PDB file of C-alpha atoms in Angstrom:
ATOM      1  CA  UNK A   1      21.812  10.293  -4.883  1.00  0.00           C
ATOM      2  CA  UNK A   2      18.864  12.662  -5.238  1.00  0.00           C
ATOM      3  CA  UNK A   3      18.252  11.660  -8.867  1.00  0.00           C
ATOM      4  CA  UNK A   4      18.322   7.972  -7.928  1.00  0.00           C
ATOM      5  CA  UNK A   5      15.679   8.656  -5.266  1.00  0.00           C
ATOM      6  CA  UNK A   6      13.287   9.938  -7.920  1.00  0.00           C
ATOM      7  CA  UNK A   7      13.992   6.865 -10.075  1.00  0.00           C
ATOM      8  CA  UNK A   8      13.296   4.570  -7.137  1.00  0.00           C
ATOM      9  CA  UNK A   9      10.026   6.437  -6.532  1.00  0.00           C
ATOM     10  CA  UNK A  10       8.800   6.045 -10.130  1.00  0.00           C
ATOM     11  CA  UNK A  11       9.669   2.340 -10.266  1.00  0.00           C
ATOM     12  CA  UNK A  12       7.982   1.818  -6.894  1.00  0.00           C
ATOM     13  CA  UNK A  13       4.660   3.216  -8.156  1.00  0.00           C
ATOM     14  CA  UNK A  14       4.664   0.790 -11.087  1.00  0.00           C
ATOM     15  CA  UNK A  15       5.568  -2.175  -8.862  1.00  0.00           C
ATOM     16  CA  UNK A  16       2.783  -1.448  -6.379  1.00  0.00           C
ATOM     17  CA  UNK A  17       0.317  -1.025  -9.248  1.00  0.00           C
ATOM     18  CA  UNK A  18       1.022  -4.578 -10.435  1.00  0.00           C
ATOM     19  CA  UNK A  19       0.939  -5.885  -6.846  1.00  0.00           C
ATOM     20  CA  UNK A  20      -2.488  -4.371  -6.089  1.00  0.00           C
ATOM     21  CA  UNK A  21      -4.058  -5.917  -9.166  1.00  0.00           C
ATOM     22  CA  UNK A  22      -2.585  -9.408  -8.815  1.00  0.00           C
ATOM     23  CA  UNK A  23      -3.156  -9.744  -5.066  1.00  0.00           C
ATOM     24  CA  UNK A  24      -6.755  -8.584  -5.373  1.00  0.00           C
ATOM     25  CA  UNK A  25      -7.405 -11.245  -8.026  1.00  0.00           C
ATOM     26  CA  UNK A  26      -5.914 -13.953  -5.787  1.00  0.00           C
ATOM     27  CA  UNK A  27      -7.761 -12.815  -2.645  1.00  0.00           C
ATOM     28  CA  UNK A  28     -11.082 -12.878  -4.506  1.00  0.00           C
ATOM     29  CA  UNK A  29     -10.475 -16.543  -5.410  1.00  0.00           C
ATOM     30  CA  UNK A  30      -9.624 -17.674  -1.864  1.00  0.00           C
ATOM     31  CA  UNK A  31     -12.013 -18.964   0.812  1.00  0.00           C
ATOM     32  CA  UNK A  32     -13.002 -16.182   3.222  1.00  0.00           C
ATOM     33  CA  UNK A  33     -11.385 -16.380   6.698  1.00  0.00           C
ATOM     34  CA  UNK A  34     -13.219 -15.190   9.814  1.00  0.00           C
ATOM     35  CA  UNK A  35     -10.310 -15.529  12.227  1.00  0.00           C
ATOM     36  CA  UNK A  36      -7.000 -13.727  12.601  1.00  0.00           C
ATOM     37  CA  UNK A  37      -5.261 -16.725  11.055  1.00  0.00           C
ATOM     38  CA  UNK A  38      -1.765 -16.392   9.532  1.00  0.00           C
ATOM     39  CA  UNK A  39      -2.654 -19.526   7.563  1.00  0.00           C
ATOM     40  CA  UNK A  40      -4.396 -17.219   5.101  1.00  0.00           C
ATOM     41  CA  UNK A  41      -0.990 -16.187   3.778  1.00  0.00           C
ATOM     42  CA  UNK A  42      -0.193 -19.854   3.165  1.00  0.00           C
ATOM     43  CA  UNK A  43      -3.483 -20.331   1.316  1.00  0.00           C
ATOM     44  CA  UNK A  44      -2.832 -17.269  -0.813  1.00  0.00           C
ATOM     45  CA  UNK A  45       0.696 -18.517  -1.473  1.00  0.00           C
ATOM     46  CA  UNK A  46      -0.907 -21.466  -3.252  1.00  0.00           C
ATOM     47  CA  UNK A  47      -2.028 -19.085  -5.992  1.00  0.00           C
ATOM     48  CA  UNK A  48       0.566 -18.310  -8.626  1.00  0.00           C
ATOM     49  CA  UNK A  49      -1.112 -14.947  -9.201  1.00  0.00           C
ATOM     50  CA  UNK A  50      -0.654 -14.008  -5.552  1.00  0.00           C
ATOM     51  CA  UNK A  51       2.994 -15.040  -5.562  1.00  0.00           C
ATOM     52  CA  UNK A  52       3.717 -12.884  -8.595  1.00  0.00           C
ATOM     53  CA  UNK A  53       1.850 -10.023  -6.931  1.00  0.00           C
ATOM     54  CA  UNK A  54       3.758 -10.582  -3.716  1.00  0.00           C
ATOM     55  CA  UNK A  55       7.001 -10.451  -5.694  1.00  0.00           C
ATOM     56  CA  UNK A  56       5.922  -7.107  -7.145  1.00  0.00           C
ATOM     57  CA  UNK A  57       5.032  -5.866  -3.670  1.00  0.00           C
ATOM     58  CA  UNK A  58       8.400  -6.923  -2.278  1.00  0.00           C
ATOM     59  CA  UNK A  59      10.061  -5.117  -5.179  1.00  0.00           C
ATOM     60  CA  UNK A  60       7.961  -2.027  -4.460  1.00  0.00           C
ATOM     61  CA  UNK A  61       8.821  -2.332  -0.774  1.00  0.00           C
ATOM     62  CA  UNK A  62      12.557  -2.367  -1.519  1.00  0.00           C
ATOM     63  CA  UNK A  63      12.246   0.557  -3.920  1.00  0.00           C
ATOM     64  CA  UNK A  64      10.219   2.514  -1.360  1.00  0.00           C
ATOM     65  CA  UNK A  65      12.849   1.762   1.282  1.00  0.00           C
ATOM     66  CA  UNK A  66      15.590   3.132  -0.975  1.00  0.00           C
ATOM     67  CA  UNK A  67      13.508   6.202  -1.851  1.00  0.00           C
ATOM     68  CA  UNK A  68      12.909   6.977   1.851  1.00  0.00           C
ATOM     69  CA  UNK A  69      16.638   7.441   2.436  1.00  0.00           C
ATOM     70  CA  UNK A  70      16.404  11.005   1.181  1.00  0.00           C
ATOM     71  CA  UNK A  71      12.781  11.675   0.209  1.00  0.00           C
ATOM     72  CA  UNK A  72      10.168  12.719   2.816  1.00  0.00           C
ATOM     73  CA  UNK A  73       7.520  10.258   3.929  1.00  0.00           C
ATOM     74  CA  UNK A  74       4.603  12.417   2.797  1.00  0.00           C
ATOM     75  CA  UNK A  75       5.850  12.044  -0.785  1.00  0.00           C
ATOM     76  CA  UNK A  76       6.774   8.356  -0.653  1.00  0.00           C
ATOM     77  CA  UNK A  77       3.599   7.246   1.169  1.00  0.00           C
ATOM     78  CA  UNK A  78       1.321   9.202  -1.152  1.00  0.00           C
ATOM     79  CA  UNK A  79       3.176   7.704  -4.099  1.00  0.00           C
ATOM     80  CA  UNK A  80       2.626   4.207  -2.691  1.00  0.00           C
ATOM     81  CA  UNK A  81      -1.099   4.954  -2.690  1.00  0.00           C
ATOM     82  CA  UNK A  82      -0.781   6.268  -6.241  1.00  0.00           C
ATOM     83  CA  UNK A  83       0.066   2.741  -7.349  1.00  0.00           C
ATOM     84  CA  UNK A  84      -3.706   2.276  -7.594  1.00  0.00           C
ATOM     85  CA  UNK A  85      -3.634   4.537 -10.643  1.00  0.00           C
ATOM     86  CA  UNK A  86      -1.322   2.040 -12.307  1.00  0.00           C
ATOM     87  CA  UNK A  87      -3.697  -0.722 -11.174  1.00  0.00           C
ATOM     88  CA  UNK A  88      -6.593   1.000 -12.945  1.00  0.00           C
ATOM     89  CA  UNK A  89      -4.610   1.359 -16.164  1.00  0.00           C
ATOM     90  CA  UNK A  90      -3.491  -2.275 -16.022  1.00  0.00           C
ATOM     91  CA  UNK A  91      -7.085  -3.344 -15.433  1.00  0.00           C
ATOM     92  CA  UNK A  92      -8.089  -1.627 -18.667  1.00  0.00           C
ATOM     93  CA  UNK A  93      -5.213  -3.078 -20.685  1.00  0.00           C
ATOM     94  CA  UNK A  94      -5.166  -6.619 -19.257  1.00  0.00           C
ATOM     95  CA  UNK A  95      -8.613  -7.356 -17.781  1.00  0.00           C
ATOM     96  CA  UNK A  96     -10.591  -5.160 -20.200  1.00  0.00           C
ATOM     97  CA  UNK A  97     -12.020  -2.902 -17.526  1.00  0.00           C
ATOM     98  CA  UNK A  98     -14.009   0.010 -18.857  1.00  0.00           C
ATOM     99  CA  UNK A  99     -12.555   3.469 -18.329  1.00  0.00           C
ATOM    100  CA  UNK A 100     -15.362   5.927 -17.446  1.00  0.00           C
ATOM    101  CA  UNK A 101     -14.844   9.633 -18.005  1.00  0.00           C
ATOM    102  CA  UNK A 102     -14.835  10.152 -14.223  1.00  0.00           C
ATOM    103  CA  UNK A 103     -11.906   7.771 -13.876  1.00  0.00           C
ATOM    104  CA  UNK A 104      -9.959   9.656 -16.534  1.00  0.00           C
ATOM    105  CA  UNK A 105     -10.470  12.803 -14.471  1.00  0.00           C
ATOM    106  CA  UNK A 106      -9.332  11.003 -11.305  1.00  0.00           C
ATOM    107  CA  UNK A 107      -6.196   9.742 -13.035  1.00  0.00           C
ATOM    108  CA  UNK A 108      -5.433  13.309 -14.150  1.00  0.00           C
ATOM    109  CA  UNK A 109      -5.943  14.539 -10.574  1.00  0.00           C
ATOM    110  CA  UNK A 110      -3.675  11.772  -9.314  1.00  0.00           C
ATOM    111  CA  UNK A 111      -0.920  12.833 -11.697  1.00  0.00           C
ATOM    112  CA  UNK A 112      -1.406  16.477 -10.676  1.00  0.00           C
ATOM    113  CA  UNK A 113      -1.269  15.640  -6.968  1.00  0.00           C
ATOM    114  CA  UNK A 114       1.930  13.603  -7.266  1.00  0.00           C
ATOM    115  CA  UNK A 115       3.484  16.341  -9.404  1.00  0.00           C
ATOM    116  CA  UNK A 116       2.686  18.907  -6.692  1.00  0.00           C
ATOM    117  CA  UNK A 117       4.293  16.687  -4.040  1.00  0.00           C
ATOM    118  CA  UNK A 118       7.402  16.175  -6.160  1.00  0.00           C
ATOM    119  CA  UNK A 119       7.753  19.938  -6.641  1.00  0.00           C
ATOM    120  CA  UNK A 120       7.316  20.653  -2.922  1.00  0.00           C
ATOM    121  CA  UNK A 121       9.413  17.831  -1.429  1.00  0.00           C
ATOM    122  CA  UNK A 122      12.916  18.766  -0.328  1.00  0.00           C
ATOM    123  CA  UNK A 123      15.298  15.783  -0.074  1.00  0.00           C
ATOM    124  CA  UNK A 124      17.075  15.475   3.279  1.00  0.00           C
ATOM    125  CA  UNK A 125      18.547  12.678   5.430  1.00  0.00           C
ATOM    126  CA  UNK A 126      16.417  11.395   8.289  1.00  0.00           C
ATOM    127  CA  UNK A 127      16.867  11.980  11.988  1.00  0.00           C
ATOM    128  CA  UNK A 128      17.102   8.893  14.204  1.00  0.00           C
ATOM    129  CA  UNK A 129      14.103   7.812  16.285  1.00  0.00           C
ATOM    130  CA  UNK A 130      16.060   6.651  19.318  1.00  0.00           C
ATOM    131  CA  UNK A 131      15.012   4.151  21.970  1.00  0.00           C
ATOM    132  CA  UNK A 132      11.725   5.894  22.747  1.00  0.00           C
ATOM    133  CA  UNK A 133      10.720   5.746  19.084  1.00  0.00           C
ATOM    134  CA  UNK A 134      11.496   2.038  18.851  1.00  0.00           C
ATOM    135  CA  UNK A 135       9.432   1.344  21.973  1.00  0.00           C
ATOM    136  CA  UNK A 136       6.539   3.340  20.538  1.00  0.00           C
ATOM    137  CA  UNK A 137       6.630   1.277  17.340  1.00  0.00           C
ATOM    138  CA  UNK A 138       6.696  -1.933  19.376  1.00  0.00           C
ATOM    139  CA  UNK A 139       3.639  -0.819  21.356  1.00  0.00           C
ATOM    140  CA  UNK A 140       1.898   0.152  18.122  1.00  0.00           C
ATOM    141  CA  UNK A 141       2.546  -3.329  16.745  1.00  0.00           C
ATOM    142  CA  UNK A 142       0.867  -4.929  19.762  1.00  0.00           C
ATOM    143  CA  UNK A 143      -2.118  -2.586  19.603  1.00  0.00           C
ATOM    144  CA  UNK A 144      -2.631  -3.178  15.872  1.00  0.00           C
ATOM    145  CA  UNK A 145      -2.449  -6.961  16.333  1.00  0.00           C
ATOM    146  CA  UNK A 146      -4.970  -6.922  19.202  1.00  0.00           C
ATOM    147  CA  UNK A 147      -7.378  -4.701  17.278  1.00  0.00           C
ATOM    148  CA  UNK A 148      -6.985  -6.959  14.249  1.00  0.00           C
ATOM    149  CA  UNK A 149      -7.947  -9.980  16.377  1.00  0.00           C
ATOM    150  CA  UNK A 150     -11.322  -8.343  17.073  1.00  0.00           C
ATOM    151  CA  UNK A 151     -11.804  -6.599  13.708  1.00  0.00           C
ATOM    152  CA  UNK A 152     -11.547  -9.904  11.824  1.00  0.00           C
ATOM    153  CA  UNK A 153     -14.967 -10.820  13.235  1.00  0.00           C
ATOM    154  CA  UNK A 154     -16.602  -8.047  11.193  1.00  0.00           C
ATOM    155  CA  UNK A 155     -18.142  -8.905   7.830  1.00  0.00           C
ATOM    156  CA  UNK A 156     -18.725  -7.062   4.558  1.00  0.00           C
ATOM    157  CA  UNK A 157     -17.717  -3.441   4.070  1.00  0.00           C
ATOM    158  CA  UNK A 158     -17.296  -2.686   7.826  1.00  0.00           C
ATOM    159  CA  UNK A 159     -14.778  -5.523   8.044  1.00  0.00           C
ATOM    160  CA  UNK A 160     -12.964  -4.276   4.937  1.00  0.00           C
ATOM    161  CA  UNK A 161     -12.735  -0.748   6.353  1.00  0.00           C
ATOM    162  CA  UNK A 162     -11.586  -1.841   9.822  1.00  0.00           C
ATOM    163  CA  UNK A 163      -9.011  -4.360   8.610  1.00  0.00           C
ATOM    164  CA  UNK A 164      -7.857  -2.105   5.776  1.00  0.00           C
ATOM    165  CA  UNK A 165      -7.337   0.777   8.209  1.00  0.00           C
ATOM    166  CA  UNK A 166      -5.301  -1.428  10.540  1.00  0.00           C
ATOM    167  CA  UNK A 167      -3.248  -2.676   7.585  1.00  0.00           C
ATOM    168  CA  UNK A 168      -2.580   0.940   6.652  1.00  0.00           C
ATOM    169  CA  UNK A 169      -1.432   1.741  10.192  1.00  0.00           C
ATOM    170  CA  UNK A 170       0.898  -1.261  10.146  1.00  0.00           C
ATOM    171  CA  UNK A 171       2.409  -0.244   6.815  1.00  0.00           C
ATOM    172  CA  UNK A 172       2.629   3.355   8.032  1.00  0.00           C
ATOM    173  CA  UNK A 173       4.595   2.202  11.091  1.00  0.00           C
ATOM    174  CA  UNK A 174       6.851   0.173   8.810  1.00  0.00           C
ATOM    175  CA  UNK A 175       7.495   3.310   6.755  1.00  0.00           C
ATOM    176  CA  UNK A 176       8.388   5.283   9.885  1.00  0.00           C
ATOM    177  CA  UNK A 177      10.882   2.566  10.860  1.00  0.00           C
ATOM    178  CA  UNK A 178      12.319   2.446   7.341  1.00  0.00           C
ATOM    179  CA  UNK A 179      13.096   6.173   7.013  1.00  0.00           C
ATOM    180  CA  UNK A 180      15.922   6.342   9.614  1.00  0.00           C
ATOM    181  CA  UNK A 181      16.932   2.714   9.012  1.00  0.00           C
ATOM    182  CA  UNK A 182      17.726   3.489   5.369  1.00  0.00           C
ATOM    183  CA  UNK A 183      20.577   5.727   6.552  1.00  0.00           C
ATOM    184  CA  UNK A 184      22.384   2.929   8.416  1.00  0.00           C
ATOM    185  CA  UNK A 185      26.160   3.354   7.849  1.00  0.00           C
ATOM    186  CA  UNK A 186      26.904  -0.348   7.369  1.00  0.00           C
ATOM    187  CA  UNK A 187      25.280  -3.764   6.920  1.00  0.00           C
ATOM    188  CA  UNK A 188      26.212  -4.668  10.493  1.00  0.00           C
ATOM    189  CA  UNK A 189      24.522  -1.561  11.879  1.00  0.00           C
ATOM    190  CA  UNK A 190      21.512  -2.217   9.639  1.00  0.00           C
ATOM    191  CA  UNK A 191      20.977  -5.753  10.943  1.00  0.00           C
ATOM    192  CA  UNK A 192      21.670  -4.788  14.561  1.00  0.00           C
ATOM    193  CA  UNK A 193      19.125  -1.961  14.561  1.00  0.00           C
ATOM    194  CA  UNK A 194      15.822  -2.863  16.318  1.00  0.00           C
ATOM    195  CA  UNK A 195      14.022  -0.859  13.632  1.00  0.00           C
ATOM    196  CA  UNK A 196      14.910  -3.573  11.101  1.00  0.00           C
ATOM    197  CA  UNK A 197      12.948  -6.200  13.029  1.00  0.00           C
ATOM    198  CA  UNK A 198      10.092  -3.815  13.749  1.00  0.00           C
ATOM    199  CA  UNK A 199       9.945  -3.052  10.029  1.00  0.00           C
ATOM    200  CA  UNK A 200       9.618  -6.760   9.205  1.00  0.00           C
ATOM    201  CA  UNK A 201       7.034  -7.404  11.935  1.00  0.00           C
ATOM    202  CA  UNK A 202       4.820  -4.466  10.940  1.00  0.00           C
ATOM    203  CA  UNK A 203       5.036  -5.468   7.269  1.00  0.00           C
ATOM    204  CA  UNK A 204       3.967  -9.068   7.961  1.00  0.00           C
ATOM    205  CA  UNK A 205       1.056  -7.972  10.140  1.00  0.00           C
ATOM    206  CA  UNK A 206       0.022  -5.398   7.547  1.00  0.00           C
ATOM    207  CA  UNK A 207       0.158  -7.997   4.775  1.00  0.00           C
ATOM    208  CA  UNK A 208      -2.039 -10.392   6.746  1.00  0.00           C
ATOM    209  CA  UNK A 209      -4.558  -7.676   7.590  1.00  0.00           C
ATOM    210  CA  UNK A 210      -4.698  -6.542   3.961  1.00  0.00           C
ATOM    211  CA  UNK A 211      -5.398 -10.086   2.781  1.00  0.00           C
ATOM    212  CA  UNK A 212      -8.201 -10.424   5.340  1.00  0.00           C
ATOM    213  CA  UNK A 213      -9.631  -7.031   4.351  1.00  0.00           C
ATOM    214  CA  UNK A 214      -9.726  -7.881   0.646  1.00  0.00           C
ATOM    215  CA  UNK A 215     -11.630 -11.091   1.423  1.00  0.00           C
ATOM    216  CA  UNK A 216     -14.511  -9.192   2.985  1.00  0.00           C
ATOM    217  CA  UNK A 217     -16.007  -8.480  -0.453  1.00  0.00           C
ATOM    218  CA  UNK A 218     -14.997  -4.840  -0.874  1.00  0.00           C
ATOM    219  CA  UNK A 219     -11.553  -4.132  -2.244  1.00  0.00           C
ATOM    220  CA  UNK A 220     -12.805  -0.550  -2.603  1.00  0.00           C
ATOM    221  CA  UNK A 221     -13.260  -0.132   1.136  1.00  0.00           C
ATOM    222  CA  UNK A 222     -10.103  -2.071   1.985  1.00  0.00           C
ATOM    223  CA  UNK A 223      -7.728  -0.138  -0.275  1.00  0.00           C
ATOM    224  CA  UNK A 224      -9.274   3.271   0.426  1.00  0.00           C
ATOM    225  CA  UNK A 225      -9.073   2.732   4.178  1.00  0.00           C
ATOM    226  CA  UNK A 226      -5.526   1.387   3.931  1.00  0.00           C
ATOM    227  CA  UNK A 227      -4.340   4.321   1.822  1.00  0.00           C
ATOM    228  CA  UNK A 228      -5.879   6.954   4.092  1.00  0.00           C
ATOM    229  CA  UNK A 229      -4.725   5.303   7.331  1.00  0.00           C
ATOM    230  CA  UNK A 230      -1.271   4.567   5.928  1.00  0.00           C
ATOM    231  CA  UNK A 231      -0.366   7.895   4.379  1.00  0.00           C
ATOM    232  CA  UNK A 232      -1.515  10.437   6.964  1.00  0.00           C
ATOM    233  CA  UNK A 233       0.208   9.206  10.179  1.00  0.00           C
ATOM    234  CA  UNK A 234       3.529   8.588   8.428  1.00  0.00           C
ATOM    235  CA  UNK A 235       3.447  12.051   6.872  1.00  0.00           C
ATOM    236  CA  UNK A 236       2.818  13.694  10.246  1.00  0.00           C
ATOM    237  CA  UNK A 237       5.524  11.701  12.043  1.00  0.00           C
ATOM    238  CA  UNK A 238       7.976  12.383   9.235  1.00  0.00           C
ATOM    239  CA  UNK A 239       7.476  16.138   9.370  1.00  0.00           C
ATOM    240  CA  UNK A 240       7.540  16.327  13.176  1.00  0.00           C
ATOM    241  CA  UNK A 241      10.268  13.839  14.088  1.00  0.00           C
ATOM    242  CA  UNK A 242      12.245  12.581  11.078  1.00  0.00           C
ATOM    243  CA  UNK A 243      13.518  15.765   9.440  1.00  0.00           C
ATOM    244  CA  UNK A 244      11.197  15.598   6.423  1.00  0.00           C
ATOM    245  CA  UNK A 245      11.485  18.869   4.534  1.00  0.00           C
ATOM    246  CA  UNK A 246       9.337  21.047   2.271  1.00  0.00           C
ATOM    247  CA  UNK A 247      10.845  23.770   0.103  1.00  0.00           C
ATOM    248  CA  UNK A 248      10.213  27.183   1.741  1.00  0.00           C
ATOM    249  CA  UNK A 249       7.066  28.827   0.430  1.00  0.00           C
ATOM    250  CA  UNK A 250       5.680  25.571  -1.003  1.00  0.00           C
ATOM    251  CA  UNK A 251       3.921  24.293   2.089  1.00  0.00           C
ATOM    252  CA  UNK A 252       0.548  25.040   0.525  1.00  0.00           C
ATOM    253  CA  UNK A 253       1.536  23.092  -2.588  1.00  0.00           C
ATOM    254  CA  UNK A 254       2.485  20.070  -0.485  1.00  0.00           C
ATOM    255  CA  UNK A 255      -0.813  20.184   1.435  1.00  0.00           C
ATOM    256  CA  UNK A 256      -2.912  20.511  -1.715  1.00  0.00           C
ATOM    257  CA  UNK A 257      -0.942  17.815  -3.516  1.00  0.00           C
ATOM    258  CA  UNK A 258      -1.270  15.396  -0.595  1.00  0.00           C
ATOM    259  CA  UNK A 259      -5.035  15.903  -0.269  1.00  0.00           C
ATOM    260  CA  UNK A 260      -5.641  15.732  -4.026  1.00  0.00           C
ATOM    261  CA  UNK A 261      -3.586  12.530  -4.320  1.00  0.00           C
ATOM    262  CA  UNK A 262      -5.457  10.789  -1.505  1.00  0.00           C
ATOM    263  CA  UNK A 263      -8.853  11.932  -2.813  1.00  0.00           C
ATOM    264  CA  UNK A 264      -8.020  10.669  -6.310  1.00  0.00           C
ATOM    265  CA  UNK A 265      -6.800   7.304  -5.002  1.00  0.00           C
ATOM    266  CA  UNK A 266      -9.914   6.794  -2.869  1.00  0.00           C
ATOM    267  CA  UNK A 267     -12.051   7.734  -5.860  1.00  0.00           C
ATOM    268  CA  UNK A 268     -10.214   5.283  -8.112  1.00  0.00           C
ATOM    269  CA  UNK A 269     -10.959   2.388  -5.753  1.00  0.00           C
ATOM    270  CA  UNK A 270     -14.653   2.882  -6.506  1.00  0.00           C
ATOM    271  CA  UNK A 271     -14.057   1.854 -10.109  1.00  0.00           C
ATOM    272  CA  UNK A 272     -11.294  -0.688  -9.581  1.00  0.00           C
ATOM    273  CA  UNK A 273     -13.123  -2.946  -7.128  1.00  0.00           C
ATOM    274  CA  UNK A 274     -16.455  -3.565  -8.887  1.00  0.00           C
ATOM    275  CA  UNK A 275     -14.686  -4.235 -12.188  1.00  0.00           C
ATOM    276  CA  UNK A 276     -12.314  -6.688 -10.485  1.00  0.00           C
ATOM    277  CA  UNK A 277     -15.147  -8.697  -8.975  1.00  0.00           C
ATOM    278  CA  UNK A 278     -17.122  -8.691 -12.226  1.00  0.00           C
ATOM    279  CA  UNK A 279     -14.018  -9.930 -14.041  1.00  0.00           C
ATOM    280  CA  UNK A 280     -13.625 -12.834 -11.574  1.00  0.00           C
ATOM    281  CA  UNK A 281     -17.352 -13.623 -11.833  1.00  0.00           C
ATOM    282  CA  UNK A 282     -17.183 -13.730 -15.638  1.00  0.00           C
ATOM    283  CA  UNK A 283     -14.267 -16.172 -15.523  1.00  0.00           C
ATOM    284  CA  UNK A 284     -16.178 -18.388 -13.079  1.00  0.00           C
ATOM    285  CA  UNK A 285     -19.291 -18.316 -15.291  1.00  0.00           C
ATOM    286  CA  UNK A 286     -17.275 -19.307 -18.350  1.00  0.00           C
ATOM    287  CA  UNK A 287     -15.683 -22.160 -16.407  1.00  0.00           C
ATOM    288  CA  UNK A 288     -19.093 -23.422 -15.273  1.00  0.00           C
ATOM    289  CA  UNK A 289     -20.516 -23.229 -18.785  1.00  0.00           C
ATOM    290  CA  UNK A 290     -17.504 -25.101 -20.127  1.00  0.00           C
ATOM    291  CA  UNK A 291     -17.867 -27.792 -17.457  1.00  0.00           C
ATOM    292  CA  UNK A 292     -21.518 -28.301 -18.371  1.00  0.00           C
ATOM    293  CA  UNK A 293     -20.888 -28.957 -22.065  1.00  0.00           C
ATOM    294  CA  UNK A 294     -21.000 -32.559 -23.259  1.00  0.00           C
ATOM    295  CA  UNK A 295     -17.651 -34.131 -24.059  1.00  0.00           C
TER     296      UNK A 295
END
């Protein structure tokens, strides 16, 4: 079971890397929304690119869920953020992004940080949250939704940061719900657990907020804020309440690995976002030039 957890983790990173790239491309091509409108998801669903990206994200979500059965949240959540490293590599291979020397260094730091987390993480089954934990997640869902209603009125980078942070909190709450839920003894117990429905609700809200954040013109700010807000709370809750374990004597390695991974991911967004928008702009320019040519 432990070996399968590591396999799920590796496949999850690749899946989220594809999802980040494809969903960013689709969001950049969609009309900007200035209201907390779930209709945005329907508009995005009209893009084949978004649907493929959403499929990759759902695959990553399932793989992350399976990995959380035994692996601590600080490792899984940091690895979700590390999907941006895969996004950067795919951008170079598929969209012809340039790979500056600084980005090569950041990718190396990302690999080092994840390696440190893997070496420090001690697999263990989760504790249950109980009724109080479920109520807390329900309250968190309401608070995130209300804050999102007001944050959607912000424009530019501030809007990307605010909405991206709220998306990260929603996904972080979903991760907290998923850790004990993954240990359900049967399908009946799984479907009857309130955590299952809280997991779905937080994921939908997080997906909507992420789409709104990426429309604000700064995928950099959106993804960086989401990664920071999503990884830290889940890691803390996991260590305090869900029986997440670190091998004795390796606490320093886990702390360094976590910080290095987050710093590398936030740094990578600086290169990924401008190149993505330039790539979309170039395709638009070519389309306009082609439309202006005589038949």
